Amino acid sequence: MTFGEQPAYLRVASDLRQKIVNGSLPPHTRLPSQARIREEYGVSDTVALEARKVLMAEGLVEGRSGSGTYVRERPVPRRVSRSGYRPPSGANPFRQEQAEEGTRGTWESSSEQEGASPEIAVRLGIPLGDRVMRTRYVFRDAGEAVMLSTSWEPLEVTGRTPVMLPEEGPLGGCGVVERMAAIDVVVDNVAEEVGARPGLAEELLALGGVPGHVVMVVERTYYASGRAVETADVVVPADRYRIAYHLPVK
């Protein structure tokens, strides 16, 4: 399909997008009104509205109640570093999720037991409905929520042990490798798979995104002699972060 054959709303959105990218419409500038778009491009109200929806879905503009639609500040992407195994000892949860030296931050967490869903049962290699400990994290840098994480551990492994609650007890917050070692479970492998999808409403609310924004999801699983002992989803806003891997050469 050539450019001339594109639907009218995509042609309008493309032109407005270019103006945003090249600075003709700088951040915090009010986007032309629906009536102005209709007149300038010779399109219908429906086309003008759909073009604005495209830009909003792409995260380039945002609506402000009672004021109109404005060009969003385009953040400079920051890096979330990954490097296979987390530090073996004394690492706080923020460092466990980002391997970059010198990273600082705060986090909030909450744990509760639940039955393994079909997806989590497959990832952990346990029967559907088996009890797991689910822990949810919100990681913050200078007060800004930058990363979410939800982990699941099979209670068949950790139940009734001092490490049953990841963030409580004598090894609370020490990380999967060290906690498992304390109950004689030796973690010897970790797998991470990275994907992208539209953020869920609750994720975008926590991360300060807008509906339609894309998030990157790192699906991580720790193994001990082939047995999964923890699996987690780490969620990062795609418009603000890049995931960088540092892998050893063997």
PDB file of N, CA and C in Angstrom, residues 148-210:
ATOM      1  N   LEU A 148       7.622  -2.724  37.808  1.00  0.00           N
ATOM      2  CA  LEU A 148       6.755  -3.576  38.605  1.00  0.00           C
ATOM      3  C   LEU A 148       7.256  -5.009  38.491  1.00  0.00           C
ATOM      4  N   SER A 149       6.998  -5.799  39.499  1.00  0.00           N
ATOM      5  CA  SER A 149       7.384  -7.203  39.434  1.00  0.00           C
ATOM      6  C   SER A 149       6.393  -8.026  40.245  1.00  0.00           C
ATOM      7  N   THR A 150       6.014  -9.169  39.696  1.00  0.00           N
ATOM      8  CA  THR A 150       5.207 -10.138  40.426  1.00  0.00           C
ATOM      9  C   THR A 150       5.909 -11.478  40.347  1.00  0.00           C
ATOM     10  N   SER A 151       6.175 -12.075  41.502  1.00  0.00           N
ATOM     11  CA  SER A 151       6.869 -13.365  41.529  1.00  0.00           C
ATOM     12  C   SER A 151       5.977 -14.432  42.159  1.00  0.00           C
ATOM     13  N   TRP A 152       6.233 -15.676  41.768  1.00  0.00           N
ATOM     14  CA  TRP A 152       5.504 -16.812  42.313  1.00  0.00           C
ATOM     15  C   TRP A 152       6.512 -17.891  42.698  1.00  0.00           C
ATOM     16  N   GLU A 153       6.395 -18.401  43.917  1.00  0.00           N
ATOM     17  CA  GLU A 153       7.257 -19.488  44.386  1.00  0.00           C
ATOM     18  C   GLU A 153       6.384 -20.641  44.873  1.00  0.00           C
ATOM     19  N   PRO A 154       6.699 -21.885  44.478  1.00  0.00           N
ATOM     20  CA  PRO A 154       5.890 -23.025  44.916  1.00  0.00           C
ATOM     21  C   PRO A 154       6.079 -23.293  46.402  1.00  0.00           C
ATOM     22  N   LEU A 155       4.991 -23.348  47.133  1.00  0.00           N
ATOM     23  CA  LEU A 155       5.080 -23.586  48.570  1.00  0.00           C
ATOM     24  C   LEU A 155       5.513 -25.009  48.884  1.00  0.00           C
ATOM     25  N   GLU A 156       5.466 -25.871  47.884  1.00  0.00           N
ATOM     26  CA  GLU A 156       6.031 -27.203  48.070  1.00  0.00           C
ATOM     27  C   GLU A 156       7.527 -27.116  48.350  1.00  0.00           C
ATOM     28  N   VAL A 157       8.159 -26.060  47.850  1.00  0.00           N
ATOM     29  CA  VAL A 157       9.600 -25.852  48.062  1.00  0.00           C
ATOM     30  C   VAL A 157       9.857 -25.019  49.313  1.00  0.00           C
ATOM     31  N   THR A 158       9.146 -23.898  49.447  1.00  0.00           N
ATOM     32  CA  THR A 158       9.465 -22.936  50.517  1.00  0.00           C
ATOM     33  C   THR A 158       8.520 -22.983  51.705  1.00  0.00           C
ATOM     34  N   GLY A 159       7.383 -23.654  51.564  1.00  0.00           N
ATOM     35  CA  GLY A 159       6.399 -23.664  52.644  1.00  0.00           C
ATOM     36  C   GLY A 159       6.970 -24.198  53.949  1.00  0.00           C
ATOM     37  N   ARG A 160       6.594 -23.531  55.045  1.00  0.00           N
ATOM     38  CA  ARG A 160       7.023 -23.916  56.395  1.00  0.00           C
ATOM     39  C   ARG A 160       8.543 -23.870  56.557  1.00  0.00           C
ATOM     40  N   THR A 161       9.166 -22.957  55.837  1.00  0.00           N
ATOM     41  CA  THR A 161      10.604 -22.731  55.999  1.00  0.00           C
ATOM     42  C   THR A 161      10.804 -21.259  56.365  1.00  0.00           C
ATOM     43  N   PRO A 162      11.984 -20.881  56.839  1.00  0.00           N
ATOM     44  CA  PRO A 162      12.232 -19.471  57.193  1.00  0.00           C
ATOM     45  C   PRO A 162      12.175 -18.521  56.000  1.00  0.00           C
ATOM     46  N   VAL A 163      12.185 -19.051  54.751  1.00  0.00           N
ATOM     47  CA  VAL A 163      12.211 -18.172  53.580  1.00  0.00           C
ATOM     48  C   VAL A 163      10.879 -18.192  52.839  1.00  0.00           C
ATOM     49  N   MET A 164       9.826 -18.644  53.480  1.00  0.00           N
ATOM     50  CA  MET A 164       8.526 -18.736  52.814  1.00  0.00           C
ATOM     51  C   MET A 164       8.043 -17.379  52.320  1.00  0.00           C
ATOM     52  N   LEU A 165       8.309 -16.329  53.088  1.00  0.00           N
ATOM     53  CA  LEU A 165       7.939 -14.963  52.692  1.00  0.00           C
ATOM     54  C   LEU A 165       9.192 -14.261  52.170  1.00  0.00           C
ATOM     55  N   PRO A 166       9.228 -13.907  50.865  1.00  0.00           N
ATOM     56  CA  PRO A 166      10.454 -13.349  50.268  1.00  0.00           C
ATOM     57  C   PRO A 166      10.998 -12.095  50.932  1.00  0.00           C
ATOM     58  N   GLU A 167      10.109 -11.279  51.527  1.00  0.00           N
ATOM     59  CA  GLU A 167      10.569 -10.004  52.081  1.00  0.00           C
ATOM     60  C   GLU A 167      10.505  -9.963  53.607  1.00  0.00           C
ATOM     61  N   GLU A 168      10.325 -11.115  54.230  1.00  0.00           N
ATOM     62  CA  GLU A 168      10.283 -11.148  55.697  1.00  0.00           C
ATOM     63  C   GLU A 168      11.186 -12.266  56.197  1.00  0.00           C
ATOM     64  N   GLY A 169      11.459 -12.253  57.515  1.00  0.00           N
ATOM     65  CA  GLY A 169      12.294 -13.282  58.099  1.00  0.00           C
ATOM     66  C   GLY A 169      13.766 -12.937  58.021  1.00  0.00           C
ATOM     67  N   PRO A 170      14.629 -13.844  58.459  1.00  0.00           N
ATOM     68  CA  PRO A 170      16.071 -13.571  58.540  1.00  0.00           C
ATOM     69  C   PRO A 170      16.726 -13.300  57.194  1.00  0.00           C
ATOM     70  N   LEU A 171      16.162 -13.814  56.096  1.00  0.00           N
ATOM     71  CA  LEU A 171      16.744 -13.591  54.774  1.00  0.00           C
ATOM     72  C   LEU A 171      15.808 -12.771  53.881  1.00  0.00           C
ATOM     73  N   GLY A 172      14.902 -12.036  54.496  1.00  0.00           N
ATOM     74  CA  GLY A 172      13.982 -11.206  53.734  1.00  0.00           C
ATOM     75  C   GLY A 172      14.727 -10.231  52.828  1.00  0.00           C
ATOM     76  N   GLY A 173      14.384 -10.222  51.538  1.00  0.00           N
ATOM     77  CA  GLY A 173      14.997  -9.291  50.600  1.00  0.00           C
ATOM     78  C   GLY A 173      16.366  -9.684  50.109  1.00  0.00           C
ATOM     79  N   CYS A 174      16.837 -10.877  50.430  1.00  0.00           N
ATOM     80  CA  CYS A 174      18.190 -11.276  50.030  1.00  0.00           C
ATOM     81  C   CYS A 174      18.265 -11.855  48.617  1.00  0.00           C
ATOM     82  N   GLY A 175      17.141 -12.107  47.990  1.00  0.00           N
ATOM     83  CA  GLY A 175      17.170 -12.625  46.637  1.00  0.00           C
ATOM     84  C   GLY A 175      16.960 -14.122  46.589  1.00  0.00           C
ATOM     85  N   VAL A 176      16.521 -14.594  45.426  1.00  0.00           N
ATOM     86  CA  VAL A 176      16.136 -15.987  45.270  1.00  0.00           C
ATOM     87  C   VAL A 176      17.313 -16.931  45.508  1.00  0.00           C
ATOM     88  N   VAL A 177      18.472 -16.637  44.918  1.00  0.00           N
ATOM     89  CA  VAL A 177      19.616 -17.546  45.010  1.00  0.00           C
ATOM     90  C   VAL A 177      20.017 -17.779  46.457  1.00  0.00           C
ATOM     91  N   GLU A 178      20.181 -16.693  47.217  1.00  0.00           N
ATOM     92  CA  GLU A 178      20.619 -16.811  48.605  1.00  0.00           C
ATOM     93  C   GLU A 178      19.541 -17.429  49.483  1.00  0.00           C
ATOM     94  N   ARG A 179      18.283 -17.069  49.255  1.00  0.00           N
ATOM     95  CA  ARG A 179      17.199 -17.626  50.064  1.00  0.00           C
ATOM     96  C   ARG A 179      17.072 -19.128  49.846  1.00  0.00           C
ATOM     97  N   MET A 180      17.138 -19.545  48.586  1.00  0.00           N
ATOM     98  CA  MET A 180      17.021 -20.976  48.300  1.00  0.00           C
ATOM     99  C   MET A 180      18.207 -21.755  48.874  1.00  0.00           C
ATOM    100  N   ALA A 181      19.387 -21.166  48.811  1.00  0.00           N
ATOM    101  CA  ALA A 181      20.568 -21.840  49.362  1.00  0.00           C
ATOM    102  C   ALA A 181      20.400 -22.105  50.850  1.00  0.00           C
ATOM    103  N   ALA A 182      19.664 -21.213  51.537  1.00  0.00           N
ATOM    104  CA  ALA A 182      19.470 -21.369  52.978  1.00  0.00           C
ATOM    105  C   ALA A 182      18.630 -22.597  53.311  1.00  0.00           C
ATOM    106  N   ILE A 183      17.866 -23.096  52.337  1.00  0.00           N
ATOM    107  CA  ILE A 183      17.073 -24.314  52.580  1.00  0.00           C
ATOM    108  C   ILE A 183      17.611 -25.459  51.715  1.00  0.00           C
ATOM    109  N   ASP A 184      18.905 -25.361  51.387  1.00  0.00           N
ATOM    110  CA  ASP A 184      19.622 -26.416  50.656  1.00  0.00           C
ATOM    111  C   ASP A 184      19.081 -26.657  49.250  1.00  0.00           C
ATOM    112  N   VAL A 185      18.591 -25.614  48.614  1.00  0.00           N
ATOM    113  CA  VAL A 185      18.175 -25.676  47.211  1.00  0.00           C
ATOM    114  C   VAL A 185      19.168 -24.821  46.419  1.00  0.00           C
ATOM    115  N   VAL A 186      19.932 -25.446  45.540  1.00  0.00           N
ATOM    116  CA  VAL A 186      20.997 -24.750  44.819  1.00  0.00           C
ATOM    117  C   VAL A 186      20.490 -24.302  43.444  1.00  0.00           C
ATOM    118  N   VAL A 187      20.328 -22.998  43.285  1.00  0.00           N
ATOM    119  CA  VAL A 187      19.908 -22.444  41.994  1.00  0.00           C
ATOM    120  C   VAL A 187      21.093 -22.484  41.041  1.00  0.00           C
ATOM    121  N   ASP A 188      20.917 -23.117  39.885  1.00  0.00           N
ATOM    122  CA  ASP A 188      22.028 -23.253  38.943  1.00  0.00           C
ATOM    123  C   ASP A 188      21.719 -22.733  37.545  1.00  0.00           C
ATOM    124  N   ASN A 189      20.540 -22.158  37.350  1.00  0.00           N
ATOM    125  CA  ASN A 189      20.201 -21.650  36.022  1.00  0.00           C
ATOM    126  C   ASN A 189      19.074 -20.625  36.154  1.00  0.00           C
ATOM    127  N   VAL A 190      19.085 -19.651  35.289  1.00  0.00           N
ATOM    128  CA  VAL A 190      17.999 -18.676  35.232  1.00  0.00           C
ATOM    129  C   VAL A 190      17.724 -18.359  33.771  1.00  0.00           C
ATOM    130  N   ALA A 191      16.456 -18.310  33.420  1.00  0.00           N
ATOM    131  CA  ALA A 191      16.049 -18.017  32.043  1.00  0.00           C
ATOM    132  C   ALA A 191      15.198 -16.757  32.032  1.00  0.00           C
ATOM    133  N   GLU A 192      15.445 -15.894  31.042  1.00  0.00           N
ATOM    134  CA  GLU A 192      14.637 -14.689  30.891  1.00  0.00           C
ATOM    135  C   GLU A 192      14.170 -14.584  29.445  1.00  0.00           C
ATOM    136  N   GLU A 193      12.900 -14.250  29.290  1.00  0.00           N
ATOM    137  CA  GLU A 193      12.303 -14.068  27.971  1.00  0.00           C
ATOM    138  C   GLU A 193      11.639 -12.701  27.953  1.00  0.00           C
ATOM    139  N   VAL A 194      11.974 -11.876  26.943  1.00  0.00           N
ATOM    140  CA  VAL A 194      11.477 -10.504  26.887  1.00  0.00           C
ATOM    141  C   VAL A 194      10.416 -10.372  25.805  1.00  0.00           C
ATOM    142  N   GLY A 195       9.304  -9.754  26.156  1.00  0.00           N
ATOM    143  CA  GLY A 195       8.243  -9.497  25.197  1.00  0.00           C
ATOM    144  C   GLY A 195       7.656  -8.116  25.432  1.00  0.00           C
ATOM    145  N   ALA A 196       6.693  -7.740  24.600  1.00  0.00           N
ATOM    146  CA  ALA A 196       6.033  -6.442  24.734  1.00  0.00           C
ATOM    147  C   ALA A 196       4.533  -6.622  24.508  1.00  0.00           C
ATOM    148  N   ARG A 197       3.753  -5.805  25.183  1.00  0.00           N
ATOM    149  CA  ARG A 197       2.298  -5.845  25.060  1.00  0.00           C
ATOM    150  C   ARG A 197       1.733  -4.529  25.571  1.00  0.00           C
ATOM    151  N   PRO A 198       0.463  -4.230  25.254  1.00  0.00           N
ATOM    152  CA  PRO A 198      -0.163  -3.053  25.864  1.00  0.00           C
ATOM    153  C   PRO A 198      -0.234  -3.221  27.370  1.00  0.00           C
ATOM    154  N   GLY A 199       0.034  -2.163  28.086  1.00  0.00           N
ATOM    155  CA  GLY A 199      -0.008  -2.240  29.540  1.00  0.00           C
ATOM    156  C   GLY A 199      -1.422  -2.430  30.054  1.00  0.00           C
ATOM    157  N   LEU A 200      -1.566  -3.213  31.114  1.00  0.00           N
ATOM    158  CA  LEU A 200      -2.864  -3.354  31.761  1.00  0.00           C
ATOM    159  C   LEU A 200      -3.201  -2.054  32.498  1.00  0.00           C
ATOM    160  N   ALA A 201      -4.483  -1.821  32.697  1.00  0.00           N
ATOM    161  CA  ALA A 201      -4.908  -0.555  33.309  1.00  0.00           C
ATOM    162  C   ALA A 201      -4.230  -0.322  34.647  1.00  0.00           C
ATOM    163  N   GLU A 202      -4.146  -1.372  35.488  1.00  0.00           N
ATOM    164  CA  GLU A 202      -3.545  -1.194  36.812  1.00  0.00           C
ATOM    165  C   GLU A 202      -2.036  -0.967  36.719  1.00  0.00           C
ATOM    166  N   GLU A 203      -1.397  -1.556  35.703  1.00  0.00           N
ATOM    167  CA  GLU A 203       0.044  -1.345  35.520  1.00  0.00           C
ATOM    168  C   GLU A 203       0.322   0.097  35.107  1.00  0.00           C
ATOM    169  N   LEU A 204      -0.463   0.592  34.156  1.00  0.00           N
ATOM    170  CA  LEU A 204      -0.245   1.955  33.673  1.00  0.00           C
ATOM    171  C   LEU A 204      -0.577   2.977  34.753  1.00  0.00           C
ATOM    172  N   LEU A 205      -1.550   2.664  35.578  1.00  0.00           N
ATOM    173  CA  LEU A 205      -1.874   3.565  36.687  1.00  0.00           C
ATOM    174  C   LEU A 205      -0.692   3.664  37.637  1.00  0.00           C
ATOM    175  N   ALA A 206      -0.069   2.528  37.950  1.00  0.00           N
ATOM    176  CA  ALA A 206       1.071   2.520  38.870  1.00  0.00           C
ATOM    177  C   ALA A 206       2.295   3.171  38.260  1.00  0.00           C
ATOM    178  N   LEU A 207       2.500   2.989  36.942  1.00  0.00           N
ATOM    179  CA  LEU A 207       3.710   3.478  36.275  1.00  0.00           C
ATOM    180  C   LEU A 207       3.551   4.873  35.672  1.00  0.00           C
ATOM    181  N   GLY A 208       2.376   5.466  35.800  1.00  0.00           N
ATOM    182  CA  GLY A 208       2.188   6.815  35.282  1.00  0.00           C
ATOM    183  C   GLY A 208       2.021   6.874  33.782  1.00  0.00           C
ATOM    184  N   GLY A 209       1.573   5.793  33.163  1.00  0.00           N
ATOM    185  CA  GLY A 209       1.349   5.783  31.724  1.00  0.00           C
ATOM    186  C   GLY A 209      -0.082   6.149  31.383  1.00  0.00           C
ATOM    187  N   VAL A 210      -0.396   6.131  30.099  1.00  0.00           N
ATOM    188  CA  VAL A 210      -1.747   6.428  29.638  1.00  0.00           C
ATOM    189  C   VAL A 210      -2.261   5.216  28.879  1.00  0.00           C
TER     190      VAL A 210
END
